[in-house]
Short mmCIF file of C-alpha atoms in Angstrom, two decimals:
data_model
loop_
_atom_site.label_atom_id
_atom_site.label_comp_id
_atom_site.label_asym_id
_atom_site.label_seq_id
_atom_site.Cartn_x
_atom_site.Cartn_y
_atom_site.Cartn_z
CA UNK A 139 -35.64 22.58 24.86
CA UNK A 140 -37.86 19.54 24.28
CA UNK A 141 -37.78 20.22 20.29
CA UNK A 142 -33.98 19.91 20.77
CA UNK A 143 -34.56 16.50 22.65
CA UNK A 144 -36.72 15.30 20.03
CA UNK A 145 -34.42 16.12 17.04
CA UNK A 146 -31.33 14.56 19.02
CA UNK A 147 -33.16 11.41 19.91
CA UNK A 148 -34.25 10.85 16.47
CA UNK A 149 -31.21 11.34 15.05
CA UNK A 150 -29.70 8.46 17.53
CA UNK A 151 -32.72 6.28 16.66
CA UNK A 152 -31.63 6.59 12.73
CA UNK A 153 -27.90 6.02 13.48
CA UNK A 154 -28.86 3.13 16.01
CA UNK A 155 -30.96 1.67 13.30
CA UNK A 156 -29.17 2.39 10.50
CA UNK A 157 -25.63 1.76 11.27
CA UNK A 158 -24.98 0.57 15.09
CA UNK A 159 -27.18 -2.39 15.24
CA UNK A 160 -26.02 -3.75 11.76
CA UNK A 161 -22.42 -3.52 13.08
CA UNK A 162 -23.43 -5.14 16.23
CA UNK A 163 -25.23 -7.64 14.35
CA UNK A 164 -22.18 -8.70 12.37
CA UNK A 165 -19.71 -9.21 14.83
CA UNK A 166 -22.30 -11.47 16.90
CA UNK A 167 -23.25 -13.45 13.75
CA UNK A 168 -19.69 -14.61 13.15
CA UNK A 169 -19.47 -15.79 16.75
CA UNK A 170 -22.91 -17.52 16.75
CA UNK A 171 -21.78 -21.00 16.70
CA UNK A 172 -18.71 -20.51 18.73
CA UNK A 173 -15.28 -19.07 18.14
CA UNK A 174 -14.22 -22.59 16.43
CA UNK A 175 -16.52 -22.17 13.61
CA UNK A 176 -15.62 -18.67 13.02
CA UNK A 177 -11.92 -19.39 12.98
CA UNK A 178 -12.98 -22.52 10.56
CA UNK A 179 -14.50 -20.32 8.05
CA UNK A 180 -11.57 -17.84 8.22
CA UNK A 181 -9.05 -20.78 7.51
CA UNK A 182 -10.37 -22.42 4.81
CA UNK A 183 -8.47 -22.34 1.91
CA UNK A 184 -10.58 -20.32 -0.01
CA UNK A 185 -11.00 -17.53 2.59
CA UNK A 186 -7.12 -17.44 2.97
CA UNK A 187 -6.61 -17.32 -0.85
CA UNK A 188 -9.51 -14.75 -1.22
CA UNK A 189 -8.25 -12.41 1.61
CA UNK A 190 -4.53 -12.63 0.08
CA UNK A 191 -6.00 -11.72 -3.60
CA UNK A 192 -8.05 -8.46 -1.97
CA UNK A 193 -4.70 -7.69 -0.28
CA UNK A 194 -2.90 -7.67 -3.48
CA UNK A 195 -5.33 -5.81 -5.44
CA UNK A 196 -5.48 -2.89 -2.56
CA UNK A 197 -1.51 -2.60 -2.42
CA UNK A 198 -1.48 -2.42 -6.30
CA UNK A 199 -4.06 -0.40 -6.82
CA UNK A 200 -3.40 2.27 -4.30
CA UNK A 201 0.04 2.38 -5.48
CA UNK A 202 -0.69 2.93 -8.98
CA UNK A 203 -3.59 5.23 -8.60
CA UNK A 204 -1.62 7.48 -5.90
CA UNK A 205 1.06 8.00 -8.33
CA UNK A 206 -1.06 8.85 -11.54
CA UNK A 207 -3.88 10.76 -9.33
CA UNK A 208 -1.23 12.79 -8.10
CA UNK A 209 0.50 13.55 -11.52
CA UNK A 210 -2.95 14.01 -12.97
CA UNK A 211 -4.06 16.50 -10.32
CA UNK A 212 -1.00 18.32 -10.81
CA UNK A 213 -1.35 18.64 -14.64
CA UNK A 214 -5.19 19.56 -14.33
CA UNK A 215 -4.23 22.26 -11.72
CA UNK A 216 -1.09 23.49 -13.06
CA UNK A 217 -0.12 22.32 -16.25
CA UNK A 218 -0.36 25.25 -18.84
CA UNK A 219 0.38 23.41 -22.17
CA UNK A 220 -3.45 22.40 -21.82
CA UNK A 221 -6.21 24.76 -23.17
CA UNK A 222 -8.36 25.99 -20.47
CA UNK A 223 -11.51 24.57 -22.63
CA UNK A 224 -9.59 20.72 -22.56
CA UNK A 225 -8.80 21.35 -18.81
CA UNK A 226 -12.33 21.80 -18.16
CA UNK A 227 -13.36 18.49 -20.16
CA UNK A 228 -10.87 16.35 -18.54
CA UNK A 229 -11.99 17.67 -14.94
CA UNK A 230 -15.62 16.45 -15.84
CA UNK A 231 -14.40 13.51 -17.31
CA UNK A 232 -12.30 12.37 -14.12
CA UNK A 233 -15.72 11.96 -12.14
CA UNK A 234 -17.31 9.66 -14.61
CA UNK A 235 -16.24 6.25 -12.78
CA UNK A 236 -18.36 7.53 -9.83
CA UNK A 237 -21.40 7.56 -12.40
CA UNK A 238 -20.72 4.54 -13.89
CA UNK A 239 -22.12 1.24 -11.92
CA UNK A 240 -19.39 -1.05 -11.02
CA UNK A 241 -21.11 -3.82 -12.95
CA UNK A 242 -20.78 -1.55 -16.03
CA UNK A 243 -17.03 -0.79 -15.35
CA UNK A 244 -16.48 -4.57 -15.38
CA UNK A 245 -18.43 -5.09 -18.13
CA UNK A 246 -16.21 -2.63 -20.47
CA UNK A 247 -13.36 -4.08 -19.30
CA UNK A 248 -14.77 -7.78 -20.72
CA UNK A 249 -15.94 -6.15 -23.63
CA UNK A 250 -12.64 -4.09 -24.16
CA UNK A 251 -10.14 -6.85 -23.07
CA UNK A 252 -12.13 -10.38 -23.23
CA UNK A 253 -10.70 -13.50 -25.13
CA UNK A 254 -12.76 -12.56 -28.07
CA UNK A 255 -11.66 -8.96 -28.75
CA UNK A 256 -8.68 -7.89 -30.71
CA UNK A 257 -6.61 -6.52 -27.77
CA UNK A 258 -7.66 -9.90 -25.67
CA UNK A 259 -6.49 -12.02 -28.22
CA UNK A 260 -3.35 -10.54 -28.57
CA UNK A 261 -2.36 -10.58 -24.86
CA UNK A 262 -3.65 -14.25 -24.72
CA UNK A 263 -1.07 -15.16 -27.73
CA UNK A 264 1.49 -13.84 -25.76
CA UNK A 265 0.55 -16.31 -23.12
CA UNK A 266 -0.93 -12.94 -20.58
CA UNK A 267 -4.54 -13.50 -19.76
CA UNK A 268 -6.24 -10.19 -18.45
CA UNK A 269 -9.80 -11.15 -17.93
CA UNK A 270 -10.82 -13.73 -15.51
CA UNK A 271 -7.52 -13.14 -14.05
CA UNK A 272 -5.64 -10.72 -11.57
CA UNK A 273 -4.79 -7.95 -14.40
CA UNK A 274 -8.26 -7.61 -15.21
CA UNK A 275 -9.46 -7.44 -11.75
CA UNK A 276 -6.86 -4.72 -11.00
CA UNK A 277 -7.66 -2.72 -14.07
CA UNK A 278 -11.46 -2.70 -13.09
CA UNK A 279 -10.85 -1.70 -9.23
CA UNK A 280 -8.23 0.84 -10.83
CA UNK A 281 -11.12 2.09 -12.98
CA UNK A 282 -13.74 2.22 -10.13
CA UNK A 283 -11.11 4.07 -7.70
CA UNK A 284 -9.47 6.55 -10.21
CA UNK A 285 -11.32 9.66 -9.29
CA UNK A 286 -10.72 9.34 -5.46
CA UNK A 287 -7.04 10.75 -5.17
CA UNK A 288 -7.78 13.42 -7.98
CA UNK A 289 -10.69 14.60 -6.26
CA UNK A 290 -8.73 14.99 -2.80
CA UNK A 291 -5.75 16.64 -4.22
CA UNK A 292 -7.20 18.92 -6.94
CA UNK A 293 -8.60 21.43 -4.26
CA UNK A 294 -5.59 21.49 -2.15
CA UNK A 295 -3.29 22.27 -4.93
CA UNK A 296 -5.87 25.28 -6.06
CA UNK A 297 -6.07 26.46 -2.40
CA UNK A 298 -2.09 26.60 -1.86
CA UNK A 299 -1.81 28.41 -5.43
CA UNK A 300 1.24 28.44 -7.28
CA UNK A 301 3.36 31.42 -5.40
CA UNK A 302 5.56 29.39 -3.61
CA UNK A 303 6.47 27.06 -6.28
CA UNK A 304 7.16 29.57 -8.64
CA UNK A 305 9.44 31.50 -6.17
CA UNK A 306 11.54 28.30 -5.70
CA UNK A 307 11.83 27.64 -9.35
CA UNK A 308 12.63 31.41 -10.00
CA UNK A 309 15.62 30.76 -7.22
CA UNK A 310 16.73 27.91 -9.25
CA UNK A 311 15.12 24.80 -7.55
CA UNK A 312 14.78 21.84 -9.90
CA UNK A 313 11.23 20.85 -10.48
CA UNK A 314 11.61 17.58 -8.77
CA UNK A 315 13.26 19.16 -5.80
CA UNK A 316 10.20 21.94 -6.05
CA UNK A 317 7.54 19.26 -5.87
CA UNK A 318 9.18 17.54 -2.80
CA UNK A 319 10.03 20.87 -1.07
CA UNK A 320 7.34 23.06 -1.55
CA UNK A 321 4.35 20.94 -2.95
CA UNK A 322 4.60 18.05 -1.12
CA UNK A 323 4.54 18.80 2.45
CA UNK A 324 1.27 20.80 1.66
CA UNK A 325 -0.54 18.13 -0.18
CA UNK A 326 0.57 15.51 2.10
CA UNK A 327 -2.50 15.02 4.32
CA UNK A 328 -4.55 15.31 1.07
CA UNK A 329 -2.93 12.40 -0.36
CA UNK A 330 -2.95 10.19 2.68
CA UNK A 331 -6.78 10.82 2.82
CA UNK A 332 -6.92 10.03 -0.55
CA UNK A 333 -5.21 6.56 0.20
CA UNK A 334 -7.03 5.86 2.71
CA UNK A 335 -10.16 6.48 0.63
CA UNK A 336 -9.00 4.36 -1.95
CA UNK A 337 -7.94 1.48 0.06
CA UNK A 338 -11.32 1.26 1.61
CA UNK A 339 -12.82 1.40 -1.76
CA UNK A 340 -10.61 -1.10 -3.44
CA UNK A 341 -11.31 -3.38 -0.60
CA UNK A 342 -14.74 -3.43 -0.93
CA UNK A 343 -15.01 -3.23 -4.49
CA UNK A 344 -17.63 -5.78 -5.95
CA UNK A 345 -19.49 -5.62 -8.53
CA UNK A 346 -16.75 -4.82 -11.11
CA UNK A 347 -14.36 -7.63 -9.90
CA UNK A 348 -17.22 -10.03 -9.56
CA UNK A 349 -17.91 -9.53 -13.46
CA UNK A 350 -14.30 -9.38 -14.52
CA UNK A 351 -12.56 -12.09 -12.13
CA UNK A 352 -15.65 -14.87 -13.34
CA UNK A 353 -15.35 -15.79 -9.40
CA UNK A 354 -13.23 -18.88 -9.60
CA UNK A 355 -12.68 -20.07 -6.27
CA UNK A 356 -9.13 -20.18 -5.36
CA UNK A 357 -8.03 -18.42 -8.04
CA UNK A 358 -9.83 -15.23 -8.58
CA UNK A 359 -11.83 -14.76 -5.70
CA UNK A 360 -11.67 -11.92 -3.75
CA UNK A 361 -12.99 -11.31 -0.22
CA UNK A 362 -15.97 -9.63 -1.06
CA UNK A 363 -17.18 -12.33 -3.86
CA UNK A 364 -16.40 -14.98 -1.21
CA UNK A 365 -18.76 -13.52 0.88
CA UNK A 366 -21.51 -13.35 -1.66
CA UNK A 367 -20.90 -16.91 -2.65
CA UNK A 368 -21.37 -18.16 0.60
CA UNK A 369 -24.62 -16.41 1.03
CA UNK A 370 -25.76 -17.70 -2.40
CA UNK A 371 -24.56 -21.44 -0.75
CA UNK A 372 -26.63 -20.31 2.15
CA UNK A 373 -23.59 -20.78 4.35
CA UNK A 374 -24.25 -17.54 6.58
CA UNK A 375 -22.06 -18.44 9.54
CA UNK A 376 -18.96 -18.47 6.89
CA UNK A 377 -19.96 -15.35 5.10
CA UNK A 378 -20.08 -13.50 8.68
CA UNK A 379 -16.71 -14.52 9.55
CA UNK A 380 -15.15 -13.14 6.25
CA UNK A 381 -17.58 -10.08 6.61
CA UNK A 382 -16.42 -9.40 9.96
CA UNK A 383 -12.95 -9.29 8.88
CA UNK A 384 -13.48 -6.60 6.25
CA UNK A 385 -16.09 -4.92 8.59
CA UNK A 386 -13.15 -4.53 11.10
CA UNK A 387 -10.87 -3.20 8.35
CA UNK A 388 -13.56 -0.69 7.67
CA UNK A 389 -13.80 0.61 10.70
CA UNK A 390 -10.36 0.91 11.44
CA UNK A 391 -10.01 2.73 8.11
CA UNK A 392 -12.75 5.14 9.31
CA UNK A 393 -10.73 6.11 12.55
CA UNK A 394 -7.90 6.60 10.03
CA UNK A 395 -10.07 8.84 7.96
CA UNK A 396 -11.13 10.86 10.79
CA UNK A 397 -7.48 11.31 11.75
CA UNK A 398 -6.58 12.36 8.29
CA UNK A 399 -9.43 14.66 8.01
CA UNK A 400 -8.19 16.47 11.06
CA UNK A 401 -4.86 16.62 10.04
CA UNK A 402 -5.92 18.08 6.51
CA UNK A 403 -7.84 20.91 8.14
CA UNK A 404 -5.11 22.25 10.23
CA UNK A 405 -2.94 22.76 7.25
CA UNK B 254 -2.14 11.41 -19.41
CA UNK B 255 -2.10 8.68 -21.96
CA UNK B 256 -2.78 6.38 -18.86
CA UNK B 257 -5.72 8.33 -17.92
CA UNK B 258 -7.08 8.01 -21.22
CA UNK B 259 -6.79 4.27 -21.57
CA UNK B 260 -8.12 3.73 -18.26
CA UNK B 261 -11.39 6.02 -18.43
CA UNK B 262 -12.19 7.27 -21.98
CA UNK B 263 -11.09 4.23 -24.07
CA UNK B 264 -14.00 2.04 -21.90
CA UNK B 265 -16.86 4.27 -21.94
CA UNK B 266 -16.57 4.49 -25.52
CA UNK B 267 -16.26 1.05 -26.26
CA UNK B 268 -19.11 0.36 -24.48
CA UNK B 269 -21.44 2.96 -26.42
CA UNK B 270 -19.89 1.58 -29.61
CA UNK B 271 -20.57 -2.15 -28.43
CA UNK B 272 -24.10 -1.51 -27.69
CA UNK B 273 -24.56 -0.19 -31.31
CA UNK B 274 -22.47 -2.41 -33.26
CA UNK B 275 -25.45 -4.28 -34.62
CA UNK B 276 -27.30 -1.32 -35.80
CA UNK B 277 -29.88 0.82 -33.74
CA UNK B 278 -32.67 -1.69 -34.33
CA UNK B 279 -30.75 -4.57 -32.58
CA UNK B 280 -30.15 -1.58 -29.73
CA UNK B 281 -33.83 -0.80 -29.31
CA UNK B 282 -34.51 -4.51 -29.36
CA UNK B 283 -32.32 -5.06 -26.34
CA UNK B 284 -33.92 -2.20 -24.52
CA UNK B 285 -37.41 -2.82 -25.36
CA UNK B 286 -37.39 -6.47 -24.34
CA UNK B 287 -39.69 -6.53 -21.40
CA UNK B 288 -37.82 -7.68 -18.90
CA UNK B 289 -34.89 -5.32 -19.40
CA UNK B 290 -37.64 -2.23 -19.39
CA UNK B 291 -39.02 -3.30 -16.25
CA UNK B 292 -35.70 -3.76 -14.56
CA UNK B 293 -35.01 -0.20 -15.57
CA UNK B 294 -37.88 1.15 -14.43
CA UNK B 295 -38.27 -0.62 -11.38
CA UNK B 296 -34.49 0.65 -10.44
CA UNK B 297 -35.50 4.22 -11.02
CA UNK B 298 -38.63 3.73 -8.90
CA UNK B 299 -36.46 2.31 -5.96
CA UNK B 300 -34.08 4.87 -6.30
CA UNK B 301 -36.78 7.78 -6.35
CA UNK B 302 -38.00 6.17 -3.02
CA UNK B 303 -34.47 5.66 -1.47
CA UNK B 304 -33.43 9.27 -2.55
CA UNK B 305 -36.50 11.03 -0.99
CA UNK B 306 -36.00 8.78 2.36
CA UNK B 307 -32.39 10.10 2.32
CA UNK B 308 -33.21 13.57 1.69
CA UNK B 309 -35.33 13.73 4.81
CA UNK B 310 -33.09 11.62 7.03
CA UNK B 311 -30.18 13.57 5.60
CA UNK B 312 -31.44 16.98 6.33
CA UNK B 313 -32.64 16.19 9.70
CA UNK B 314 -29.09 14.60 10.74
CA UNK B 315 -27.28 17.21 8.81
CA UNK B 316 -28.95 19.97 10.68
CA UNK B 317 -28.76 18.01 14.20
CA UNK B 318 -25.00 17.27 13.98
CA UNK B 319 -24.14 20.94 13.18
CA UNK B 320 -26.50 22.73 15.43
CA UNK B 321 -26.43 20.76 18.45
CA UNK B 322 -23.94 20.09 20.80
CA UNK B 323 -24.71 16.87 22.51
CA UNK B 324 -22.82 13.64 23.92
CA UNK B 325 -21.83 11.43 21.54
CA UNK B 326 -21.87 13.79 18.50
CA UNK B 327 -18.37 13.33 16.93
CA UNK B 328 -18.68 9.68 16.90
CA UNK B 329 -21.96 10.18 15.19
CA UNK B 330 -20.38 12.48 12.81
CA UNK B 331 -17.68 9.91 11.92
CA UNK B 332 -19.93 7.15 11.77
CA UNK B 333 -21.71 8.96 8.77
CA UNK B 334 -19.11 7.78 6.37
CA UNK B 335 -19.48 4.05 7.32
CA UNK B 336 -21.50 3.05 4.48
CA UNK B 337 -18.53 4.49 2.08
CA UNK B 338 -16.09 2.32 3.99
CA UNK B 339 -17.94 -0.84 4.63
CA UNK B 340 -17.70 -3.05 1.32
CA UNK B 341 -21.19 -3.06 -0.24
CA UNK B 342 -21.80 -6.77 -0.11
CA UNK B 343 -21.06 -6.52 3.28
CA UNK B 344 -23.98 -3.82 3.70
CA UNK B 345 -25.77 -6.49 1.90
CA UNK B 346 -25.23 -8.98 4.04
CA UNK B 347 -26.03 -7.00 7.34
CA UNK B 348 -29.39 -5.90 5.83
CA UNK B 349 -30.13 -9.77 5.21
CA UNK B 350 -29.17 -10.87 8.86
CA UNK B 351 -31.12 -7.84 10.36
CA UNK B 352 -34.26 -8.19 8.25
CA UNK B 353 -34.13 -11.63 6.83
CA UNK B 354 -36.81 -14.29 7.82
CA UNK B 355 -35.17 -15.83 10.75
CA UNK B 356 -34.58 -12.21 12.47
CA UNK B 357 -36.57 -10.44 14.84
CA UNK B 358 -37.67 -7.84 12.59
CA UNK B 359 -38.33 -10.34 9.71
CA UNK B 360 -40.46 -12.53 11.56
CA UNK B 361 -42.37 -9.52 13.07
CA UNK B 362 -42.87 -7.98 9.43
CA UNK B 363 -43.87 -11.46 8.11
CA UNK B 364 -46.39 -11.80 10.77
CA UNK B 365 -48.16 -8.74 9.69
CA UNK B 366 -47.92 -10.01 6.15
CA UNK B 367 -45.23 -7.56 5.00
CA UNK B 368 -42.02 -9.06 3.25
CA UNK B 369 -39.13 -7.43 3.26
CA UNK B 370 -35.99 -9.59 2.11
CA UNK B 371 -36.26 -10.49 -1.34
CA UNK B 372 -39.06 -7.93 -1.88
CA UNK B 373 -38.90 -4.15 -3.11
CA UNK B 374 -38.44 -2.95 0.80
CA UNK B 375 -34.97 -4.68 1.37
CA UNK B 376 -34.11 -3.02 -1.82
CA UNK B 377 -35.16 0.70 -0.85
CA UNK B 378 -33.08 -0.12 2.77
CA UNK B 379 -30.12 -1.35 0.98
CA UNK B 380 -30.16 1.61 -1.38
CA UNK B 381 -30.91 3.92 1.73
CA UNK B 382 -28.07 2.53 3.61
CA UNK B 383 -25.57 2.63 0.72
CA UNK B 384 -26.29 6.44 -0.28
CA UNK B 385 -26.71 7.40 3.48
CA UNK B 386 -23.68 9.84 3.62
CA UNK B 387 -24.37 12.26 0.15
CA UNK B 388 -27.26 14.51 1.58
CA UNK B 389 -25.42 15.02 5.14
CA UNK B 390 -21.65 15.41 3.57
CA UNK B 391 -23.45 18.09 1.04
CA UNK B 392 -25.33 20.26 3.60
CA UNK B 393 -22.75 20.26 6.40
CA UNK B 394 -20.63 22.86 4.79
CA UNK B 395 -23.49 24.97 3.96
CA UNK B 396 -25.02 24.91 7.38
CA UNK B 397 -21.58 25.56 8.83
CA UNK B 398 -21.28 28.71 6.51
CA UNK B 399 -24.72 30.03 7.24
CA UNK B 400 -24.30 32.89 9.78
CA UNK B 401 -26.38 32.41 12.98
CA UNK B 402 -27.24 36.27 13.04
CA UNK B 403 -29.59 35.54 9.92
CA UNK B 404 -31.51 33.00 11.85
CA UNK B 405 -31.45 35.18 15.04
CA UNK B 406 -32.32 38.07 13.07
CA UNK B 407 -35.35 36.52 11.73
CA UNK B 408 -36.57 35.58 15.40
CA UNK B 409 -36.14 39.15 16.52
CA UNK B 410 -38.37 40.11 13.98
CA UNK B 411 -40.56 38.05 15.02
CA UNK B 412 -40.89 34.93 13.16
CA UNK B 413 -42.02 31.72 14.10
CA UNK B 414 -39.66 28.76 14.43
CA UNK B 415 -41.18 27.13 11.67
CA UNK B 416 -41.08 30.19 9.18
CA UNK B 417 -37.40 31.13 10.12
CA UNK B 418 -36.51 27.07 8.83
CA UNK B 419 -38.35 27.50 5.79
CA UNK B 420 -37.25 31.02 4.37
CA UNK B 421 -34.04 31.26 5.98
CA UNK B 422 -32.57 27.81 6.73
CA UNK B 423 -34.09 25.76 4.15
CA UNK B 424 -33.14 27.94 1.39
CA UNK B 425 -29.31 27.99 2.19
CA UNK B 426 -29.39 24.16 2.31
CA UNK B 427 -31.51 23.74 -0.75
CA UNK B 428 -28.30 23.63 -3.18
CA UNK B 429 -26.56 20.93 -0.75
CA UNK B 430 -29.86 18.87 -0.58
CA UNK B 431 -30.45 19.04 -4.46
CA UNK B 432 -26.81 17.78 -5.47
CA UNK B 433 -26.80 15.29 -2.32
CA UNK B 434 -30.04 14.22 -3.31
CA UNK B 435 -28.66 13.81 -7.23
CA UNK B 436 -25.72 11.92 -6.46
CA UNK B 437 -27.52 9.69 -3.94
CA UNK B 438 -30.08 8.87 -6.80
CA UNK B 439 -27.03 7.95 -9.63
CA UNK B 440 -25.53 5.82 -6.89
CA UNK B 441 -28.68 4.21 -6.26
CA UNK B 442 -29.30 3.41 -9.96
CA UNK B 443 -25.70 2.02 -9.81
CA UNK B 444 -25.85 -0.03 -6.84
CA UNK B 445 -25.29 -3.44 -7.30
CA UNK B 446 -23.31 -5.26 -4.21
CA UNK B 447 -25.75 -4.68 -1.40
CA UNK B 448 -28.84 -5.27 -3.76
CA UNK B 449 -27.97 -8.22 -5.57
CA UNK B 450 -27.92 -10.23 -2.18
CA UNK B 451 -31.23 -8.92 -0.82
CA UNK B 452 -33.18 -8.56 -3.58
CA UNK B 453 -33.99 -12.25 -4.56
CA UNK B 454 -33.29 -10.97 -8.02
CA UNK B 455 -36.72 -12.47 -9.51
CA UNK B 456 -37.01 -11.09 -13.28
CA UNK B 457 -39.72 -8.68 -13.85
CA UNK B 458 -40.40 -8.17 -10.09
CA UNK B 459 -37.41 -7.44 -7.94
CA UNK B 460 -34.65 -7.63 -10.60
CA UNK B 461 -33.15 -4.15 -10.82
CA UNK B 462 -30.91 -2.82 -13.73
CA UNK B 463 -27.61 -3.71 -12.61
CA UNK B 464 -28.29 -6.99 -11.43
CA UNK B 465 -29.87 -7.61 -14.94
CA UNK B 466 -26.83 -6.41 -16.71
CA UNK B 467 -24.96 -8.87 -14.72
CA UNK B 468 -27.13 -11.72 -15.45
CA UNK B 469 -26.93 -10.69 -19.17
CA UNK B 470 -23.02 -10.97 -19.02
CA UNK B 471 -23.29 -14.53 -17.15
CA UNK B 472 -25.85 -15.62 -19.69
CA UNK B 473 -23.09 -14.51 -22.63
CA UNK B 474 -25.37 -11.92 -23.81
CA UNK B 475 -22.67 -8.70 -24.12
CA UNK B 476 -24.84 -7.24 -26.61
CA UNK B 477 -28.40 -6.71 -24.32
CA UNK B 478 -25.67 -5.91 -21.29
CA UNK B 479 -24.36 -2.88 -23.09
CA UNK B 480 -27.57 -1.69 -24.33
CA UNK B 481 -29.22 -1.63 -20.61
CA UNK B 482 -25.58 -0.29 -19.65
CA UNK B 483 -25.85 2.25 -21.94
CA UNK B 484 -28.89 3.76 -20.94
CA UNK B 485 -28.17 3.59 -17.19
CA UNK B 486 -24.80 5.47 -18.33
CA UNK B 487 -26.53 8.20 -20.14
CA UNK B 488 -28.53 8.66 -17.23
CA UNK B 489 -26.15 8.59 -14.89
CA UNK B 490 -24.00 11.22 -16.83
CA UNK B 491 -27.12 13.19 -17.23
CA UNK B 492 -27.26 13.66 -13.42
CA UNK B 493 -23.32 14.39 -12.98
CA UNK B 494 -23.97 17.06 -15.50
CA UNK B 495 -26.50 18.49 -13.79
CA UNK B 496 -24.89 18.21 -10.34
CA UNK B 497 -21.58 19.93 -11.74
CA UNK B 498 -24.18 23.16 -13.19
CA UNK B 499 -25.70 23.61 -9.70
CA UNK B 500 -22.12 23.70 -8.08
CA UNK B 501 -20.85 25.90 -10.68
CA UNK B 502 -23.79 28.16 -10.56
CA UNK B 503 -23.53 28.14 -6.50
CA UNK B 504 -19.87 28.83 -6.73
CA UNK B 505 -20.42 31.49 -9.34
CA UNK B 506 -22.58 33.74 -7.14
#
């Protein structure tokens, strides 16, 4: 039994050093100069603006990715008009954003849509700025978070099989009706789990957004890029304040994730 | 479907085209530039170290969390995902605060002559932190599937604990460890947020590839940035492909 004790102890040590101590540290660090400076750090105009930007991005990205992610998963699993080979190819392409460094993801968008390119210049002409503005940042985050929803929903769809759906449509149900009444209830918790993961990822996205946004204070700065800038300016207490808010959100999301995972397993 | 092509395929093709837009020789020049080359090699070296650490830690923790029942197990199990949920910039800040010169650990290390923050160890720590969940999550399902009776049969037949571990348990975990390690490695290569804050980014010394790319973009050299990106991307794609090979072989069995 002593070996067992040793392993469990070691596990606790690793967790403590790697995960728990840092969390406590950030909570303590934000308060180190008193509550007032923590509140001040959060109520700076740039903090409020940055948190608002992050909020907008999270909401828009999660909405778009959920919609298109579920659609693509349906196509890839159920679509009959795609050949098997094309399906397999698309299937492996879905994962690409996971393999791409966020900085590179941001660079791609700058290269494609930057002011010097054809598409970028076109949008600029009609007065719609993409790069160094909100649309580019949303695009970058969309790119980075794209695979999450597809990867959560596809296995569930594969597992439940298509029999029930076929039965429903055979009995005369419209495709839309079939989806809501038959497919949706079984993929529901997979989707919720995907949403939570997408929110977490887009909340924390840093590299891609930093490249695309140009990190202009009070304009295109998000919460994570503000943390970065505060650290670069040796304003650690302020960075800590914003980081604590982000970390609190993440822990909240983690709890939600656990809940969704449990519900997912029941189904 | 069109959305999918526009969002994913087009940008990736775009970057390959851009890096080759001025011909092969310009591409090679960008890559062969000493600083770029050093940054890529440094990234690979540190990512390998971080992956090895994670393989050891991940195997141990995955094993303990599945096999033993002890107080706090479920909490630890959910905490595993924390690095995925935490913004990487926040992760970097944490490491900076914990290991920085003003902290207890940082001061101690400095006293015995080891520099952590703004040097290679900090980059490794950042990579280990960010890629922590991969190996654990890859081996847990395999361990759950492993029939306990196989293990017991080995004991009954007189095998020692170590022998059982290496001949019965480890082979079951091996595909999980391998694919988890591959994913961790490719994530380590790509990591930016946590690393940029702790690395100090001294060109040729602690400048990793993703930070190098960022610097090139900032100094308005998209050509150089694209060339190094293509190098990293190709490497990552290769890894991803190997992982899917491992997985499809496993499901085929």
